[in-house]
Each structure stands twice: as structure tokens, then as C-alpha cells.
Tab-separated table of C-alpha atoms in Angstrom:
chain	number	residue	atom	x	y	z
A	8	MET	CA	-5.897	-18.699	-31.674
A	9	THR	CA	-5.831	-18.493	-27.882
A	10	PHE	CA	-2.814	-18.376	-25.631
A	11	ALA	CA	-2.878	-19.837	-22.148
A	12	VAL	CA	-1.138	-17.709	-19.522
A	13	SER	CA	0.361	-19.612	-16.618
A	14	ARG	CA	-0.294	-18.601	-13.028
A	15	ARG	CA	3.358	-17.619	-12.641
A	16	SER	CA	3.147	-15.384	-15.702
A	17	ARG	CA	-0.009	-13.729	-14.387
A	18	ARG	CA	1.710	-13.043	-11.098
A	19	ARG	CA	4.695	-11.517	-12.879
A	20	ILE	CA	2.427	-9.316	-14.969
A	21	ALA	CA	0.494	-8.212	-11.884
A	22	TRP	CA	3.731	-7.493	-9.998
A	23	ALA	CA	5.093	-5.502	-12.960
A	24	ALA	CA	1.878	-3.466	-13.199
A	25	VAL	CA	1.974	-2.693	-9.478
A	26	ALA	CA	5.687	-1.836	-9.556
A	27	VAL	CA	5.508	0.429	-12.604
A	28	SER	CA	2.454	2.338	-11.384
A	29	ALA	CA	3.812	2.662	-7.839
A	30	VAL	CA	7.216	3.878	-9.003
A	31	GLY	CA	5.586	6.332	-11.404
A	32	VAL	CA	3.353	7.872	-8.735
A	33	ALA	CA	6.195	7.901	-6.193
A	34	LEU	CA	8.597	9.732	-8.503
A	35	PHE	CA	5.931	12.178	-9.616
A	36	SER	CA	4.887	12.959	-6.040
A	37	ALA	CA	8.461	13.245	-4.772
A	38	ALA	CA	9.449	15.569	-7.623
A	39	THR	CA	6.474	17.801	-6.834
A	40	TYR	CA	7.191	18.190	-3.132
A	41	LEU	CA	10.980	18.311	-3.343
A	42	THR	CA	10.607	21.716	-4.981
A	43	GLY	CA	9.374	23.213	-1.713
A	44	ASP	CA	6.903	25.332	-3.668
A	45	PRO	CA	3.473	25.394	-1.975
A	46	THR	CA	1.824	26.562	-5.199
A	47	LEU	CA	2.617	23.158	-6.746
A	48	SER	CA	0.853	21.200	-3.991
A	49	ARG	CA	-1.573	18.635	-5.358
A	50	ILE	CA	-3.594	18.874	-2.146
A	51	PRO	CA	-5.531	22.071	-1.387
A	52	LEU	CA	-3.800	23.949	1.421
A	53	ASN	CA	-5.464	25.374	4.481
A	54	PRO	CA	-4.676	29.122	4.368
A	55	ALA	CA	-5.251	29.423	8.122
A	56	ILE	CA	-2.489	26.896	8.931
A	57	ALA	CA	0.990	28.009	7.880
A	58	SER	CA	2.510	24.596	8.535
A	59	HIS	CA	-0.051	22.640	6.482
A	60	TYR	CA	2.241	22.434	3.458
A	61	LEU	CA	5.116	21.235	5.639
A	62	THR	CA	3.029	18.379	7.024
A	63	ILE	CA	2.094	17.347	3.477
A	64	VAL	CA	5.764	17.334	2.463
A	65	LEU	CA	6.700	15.295	5.537
A	66	HIS	CA	4.038	12.801	4.502
A	67	ALA	CA	4.571	12.766	0.737
A	68	LEU	CA	8.342	12.235	0.651
A	69	PRO	CA	8.615	9.207	2.987
A	70	ALA	CA	5.379	7.806	1.523
A	71	SER	CA	6.980	8.023	-1.927
A	72	LEU	CA	9.920	6.033	-0.577
A	73	VAL	CA	7.498	3.403	0.763
A	74	LEU	CA	5.853	3.110	-2.660
A	75	LEU	CA	9.260	2.748	-4.322
A	76	ILE	CA	10.611	0.088	-1.968
A	77	GLY	CA	7.469	-2.007	-1.536
A	78	PRO	CA	7.278	-3.928	-4.837
A	79	PHE	CA	10.891	-5.055	-4.595
A	80	GLN	CA	10.379	-6.406	-1.072
A	81	PHE	CA	7.855	-8.878	-2.504
A	82	ALA	CA	10.148	-10.110	-5.293
A	83	ALA	CA	11.107	-13.639	-4.191
A	84	LYS	CA	14.312	-13.793	-6.247
A	85	LEU	CA	15.598	-10.564	-4.728
A	86	ARG	CA	14.823	-11.786	-1.198
A	87	VAL	CA	16.628	-15.070	-1.772
A	88	ARG	CA	19.609	-13.630	-3.640
A	89	TRP	CA	20.179	-10.552	-1.454
A	90	PRO	CA	18.662	-11.189	2.003
A	91	LYS	CA	20.740	-8.434	3.640
A	92	LEU	CA	19.438	-5.906	1.130
A	93	HIS	CA	15.907	-7.079	1.872
A	94	ARG	CA	16.447	-6.442	5.577
A	95	VAL	CA	18.042	-3.020	5.029
A	96	LEU	CA	15.256	-1.901	2.711
A	97	GLY	CA	12.755	-3.280	5.215
A	98	ARG	CA	14.154	-1.052	7.957
A	99	ILE	CA	14.029	1.994	5.655
A	100	TYR	CA	10.454	1.039	4.770
A	101	VAL	CA	9.434	0.848	8.447
A	102	VAL	CA	10.968	4.203	9.397
A	103	SER	CA	9.580	5.920	6.294
A	104	MET	CA	6.092	4.577	6.936
A	105	ILE	CA	6.033	5.737	10.548
A	106	PHE	CA	6.989	9.267	9.505
A	107	ALA	CA	4.497	9.228	6.622
A	108	ALA	CA	1.615	7.919	8.751
A	109	VAL	CA	2.099	10.383	11.607
A	110	ALA	CA	2.443	13.313	9.183
A	111	ALA	CA	-0.660	12.112	7.331
A	112	VAL	CA	-2.758	12.338	10.488
A	113	VAL	CA	-1.582	15.895	11.109
A	114	ALA	CA	-2.082	16.898	7.463
A	115	ALA	CA	-5.564	15.349	7.433
A	116	THR	CA	-6.474	17.321	10.552
A	117	PHE	CA	-5.677	20.545	8.667
A	118	SER	CA	-7.423	19.414	5.480
A	119	VAL	CA	-9.994	21.705	3.848
A	120	ASP	CA	-11.703	18.812	2.033
A	121	GLY	CA	-14.190	18.106	4.808
A	122	ILE	CA	-14.670	15.740	7.708
A	123	SER	CA	-15.305	12.683	5.513
A	124	SER	CA	-11.897	12.779	3.829
A	125	GLN	CA	-10.251	13.629	7.162
A	126	ILE	CA	-11.734	10.489	8.704
A	127	ALA	CA	-10.724	8.407	5.682
A	128	PHE	CA	-7.070	9.412	5.872
A	129	CYS	CA	-6.884	9.154	9.652
A	130	LEU	CA	-8.313	5.627	9.541
A	131	LEU	CA	-5.935	4.759	6.710
A	132	SER	CA	-2.983	5.986	8.770
A	133	VAL	CA	-4.064	3.958	11.806
A	134	ALA	CA	-4.477	0.840	9.643
A	135	TRP	CA	-1.105	1.593	8.064
A	136	LEU	CA	0.617	1.607	11.449
A	137	TYR	CA	-1.301	-1.410	12.766
A	138	THR	CA	-0.493	-3.651	9.799
A	139	LEU	CA	3.120	-2.499	9.968
A	140	TYR	CA	3.250	-3.378	13.663
A	141	ARG	CA	1.803	-6.832	12.998
A	142	GLY	CA	4.202	-7.489	10.144
A	143	TYR	CA	7.186	-6.363	12.206
A	144	THR	CA	6.107	-8.411	15.224
A	145	PHE	CA	5.757	-11.607	13.219
A	146	ILE	CA	9.129	-11.324	11.496
A	147	ARG	CA	10.751	-10.759	14.909
A	148	GLN	CA	9.100	-14.021	15.988
A	149	GLY	CA	10.373	-15.792	12.885
A	150	GLN	CA	6.864	-16.367	11.503
A	151	ILE	CA	7.632	-15.585	7.877
A	152	GLN	CA	4.258	-16.465	6.350
A	153	LEU	CA	2.333	-14.289	8.789
A	154	HIS	CA	4.886	-11.514	8.260
A	155	ARG	CA	4.311	-11.734	4.526
A	156	ILE	CA	0.512	-11.673	4.877
A	157	TRP	CA	0.522	-8.572	7.047
A	158	MET	CA	3.053	-6.764	4.878
A	159	ILE	CA	0.905	-7.497	1.823
A	160	ARG	CA	-1.964	-5.823	3.660
A	161	ASN	CA	0.300	-2.966	4.671
A	162	TYR	CA	1.558	-2.280	1.172
A	163	ALA	CA	-1.968	-2.546	-0.216
A	164	LEU	CA	-2.902	0.380	2.001
A	165	SER	CA	0.112	2.246	0.615
A	166	PHE	CA	-0.979	1.409	-2.916
A	167	ALA	CA	-4.279	3.177	-2.205
A	168	ALA	CA	-2.353	6.347	-3.113
A	169	VAL	CA	-1.922	4.995	-6.645
A	170	VAL	CA	-5.556	3.942	-6.949
A	171	LEU	CA	-6.581	7.355	-5.595
A	172	ARG	CA	-4.874	9.051	-8.561
A	173	GLY	CA	-6.748	6.778	-10.926
A	174	PHE	CA	-10.088	7.602	-9.320
A	175	LEU	CA	-9.278	11.312	-9.394
A	176	GLY	CA	-8.649	11.023	-13.129
A	177	ILE	CA	-11.986	9.277	-13.600
A	178	GLY	CA	-13.645	11.942	-11.458
A	179	ALA	CA	-12.123	14.724	-13.535
A	180	ALA	CA	-13.483	13.085	-16.681
A	181	MET	CA	-16.927	12.715	-15.108
A	182	LYS	CA	-16.920	16.377	-14.105
A	183	GLY	CA	-17.130	17.185	-17.803
A	184	LEU	CA	-20.380	15.210	-17.937
A	185	PHE	CA	-21.664	16.382	-14.547
A	186	PRO	CA	-20.554	20.025	-14.028
A	187	THR	CA	-22.180	20.165	-10.575
A	188	LEU	CA	-19.561	17.783	-9.194
A	189	SER	CA	-17.148	19.617	-6.910
A	190	PHE	CA	-13.506	18.720	-6.362
A	191	ALA	CA	-14.323	17.971	-2.717
A	192	ASP	CA	-16.966	15.441	-3.789
A	193	ILE	CA	-14.573	13.786	-6.235
A	194	TYR	CA	-11.688	13.764	-3.756
A	195	THR	CA	-13.711	12.359	-0.859
A	196	THR	CA	-15.286	9.625	-2.999
A	197	SER	CA	-11.900	8.762	-4.487
A	198	ALA	CA	-10.296	8.565	-1.036
A	199	TRP	CA	-12.857	6.133	0.360
A	200	GLY	CA	-13.085	4.214	-2.926
A	201	SER	CA	-9.330	3.693	-3.204
A	202	ILE	CA	-9.133	2.344	0.353
A	203	ALA	CA	-12.110	0.026	-0.163
A	204	VAL	CA	-10.825	-1.365	-3.464
A	205	CYS	CA	-7.334	-2.048	-2.114
A	206	VAL	CA	-8.644	-3.733	1.046
A	207	ILE	CA	-11.160	-5.944	-0.803
A	208	VAL	CA	-8.720	-7.016	-3.532
A	209	THR	CA	-5.973	-7.689	-0.999
A	210	GLU	CA	-8.154	-9.773	1.295
A	211	TYR	CA	-9.301	-11.825	-1.701
A	212	PHE	CA	-5.657	-12.391	-2.640
A	213	VAL	CA	-4.604	-13.238	0.921
A	214	LEU	CA	-7.473	-15.684	1.441
A	215	ASN	CA	-7.294	-17.431	-1.917
A	216	ARG	CA	-3.609	-17.261	-2.794
A	217	THR	CA	-1.904	-17.416	0.582
A	218	ILE	CA	-4.084	-18.773	3.389
A	219	ALA	CA	-6.101	-21.338	1.382
A	220	PRO	CA	-3.003	-23.176	0.023
A	221	LEU	CA	-1.543	-23.335	3.537
A	222	VAL	CA	-4.799	-24.779	4.897
A	223	ARG	CA	-4.899	-27.386	2.102
A	224	LYS	CA	-1.314	-28.416	2.849
A	225	ARG	CA	-2.092	-28.761	6.555
A	226	HIS	CA	-5.183	-30.857	5.880
A	227	ALA	CA	-3.203	-33.068	3.496
A	228	ALA	CA	-0.493	-33.538	6.120
A	229	GLU	CA	-3.081	-34.394	8.770
A	230	ARG	CA	-4.722	-36.974	6.521
A	231	ALA	CA	-1.339	-38.497	5.779
A	232	ASP	CA	-0.692	-38.909	9.499
A	233	ILE	CA	-3.969	-40.767	10.071
A	234	PRO	CA	-3.249	-44.521	10.102
A	235	ASN	CA	-5.291	-46.660	7.724
């Protein structure tokens, strides 16, 4: 027997999966760095830079807040029922992301994982800030659909942190099969891979689930306006 799953149900399942995984990673990361213990850092520290751990903390804590808030900002019922809460959380999201992105650039500069991962995280931070700027600009102009599209892109870049953990787990498992793999190799590949996956999946979603329906509606309206 087969069971058909409606599009709405699939969206709810996808949203739940994103929310649960994002909240889990956010809480785990925040709990780690709230201790203030450098020995618990999940990122290798640069022994030559005393402030490296501090920059990671200043990135990890606001980034965890971004991961926590994000899924609920996309819940339509919450936006409609509590619009003021949506706006307040949006402001917290913006401030947290700015702090997290700037700290990420500094932390990446001190990274001991090599130039490739440094470039990956610096580019991610720039894209983070750019998509945030575009989303903020459009909502100030009252262009809600464009605001939504750019904030989807923005949160997808945030969600790369969740995908990164998944890739690191896969890499750790593969290290058992390929002992020559170093942590730096796994980390760098996971960093670039997580960014690529999130960007590709998000652009597919934006094009097919957001932009395409709007284009079809516009074409239908234009055809309706054409006199017979």
C-alpha cells in the first residue's frame, strides 16, 4: 500500500527537519562555548594568537542564536499570528548575524586549518552579510517576496554550519577506511562542501518554489488582460 504525501505535508516535514537539526546544533555549540573553557573548543586553536578562542566564542554564540531563531521566522502561522514577535526576533537575528559574521572573519584569519578553509569561511561571512543586507533593504521597501527570497538564502548560509557537522561525521567515518586522511583535509572539504550543498539546494528551492510560481501568476494575469 502506498501513501501519497501532499506538498504541504512535505514542506512541514522539511521545516521540522531543518528546525530540529538547527536547534540541536545551536544548543550543542552554545553549551560548549558558554563554558569559557578553551580545551573544549571544537575548532583547533592557534597557539600563537591568545585571542583566537575569544573570536570563536564571539562567533559561535550569536551564530547559535541565528540558528535558533531562523526556522521560526519562516513559519507562516507565527508571522501572521504574532507579527510584532516576528519583527523583534528579526532585529535580534540581524544584530546577532552581524556580530557572528565579523567575528567569523577574524577567527578564520587566525585559523590553523590552512588557506583553503580560511577563504571558505571569509567568503561565507561576506555572503552572509550581503544576503542579510539585501533582505533588510527589501523589507524596508515593503517588498515582502524579495525579502523572503533573500532571507531564505541568508539562512541557508547559516544552515551550512549544520551540514558541516554532518560532513565532519562522514569524514570521521571515512578516516577509519582511509587512515591517511588528516583532520585538515576533512575539515576543509566539509567546509566547502557544506557551503556548496546549501547554496545549490536553496537556489533550486527559490527558483522552483518561489520565483517560478510568481512568474506563472504574472503570465496568467497578462494573458487575462489581453482582449480577445
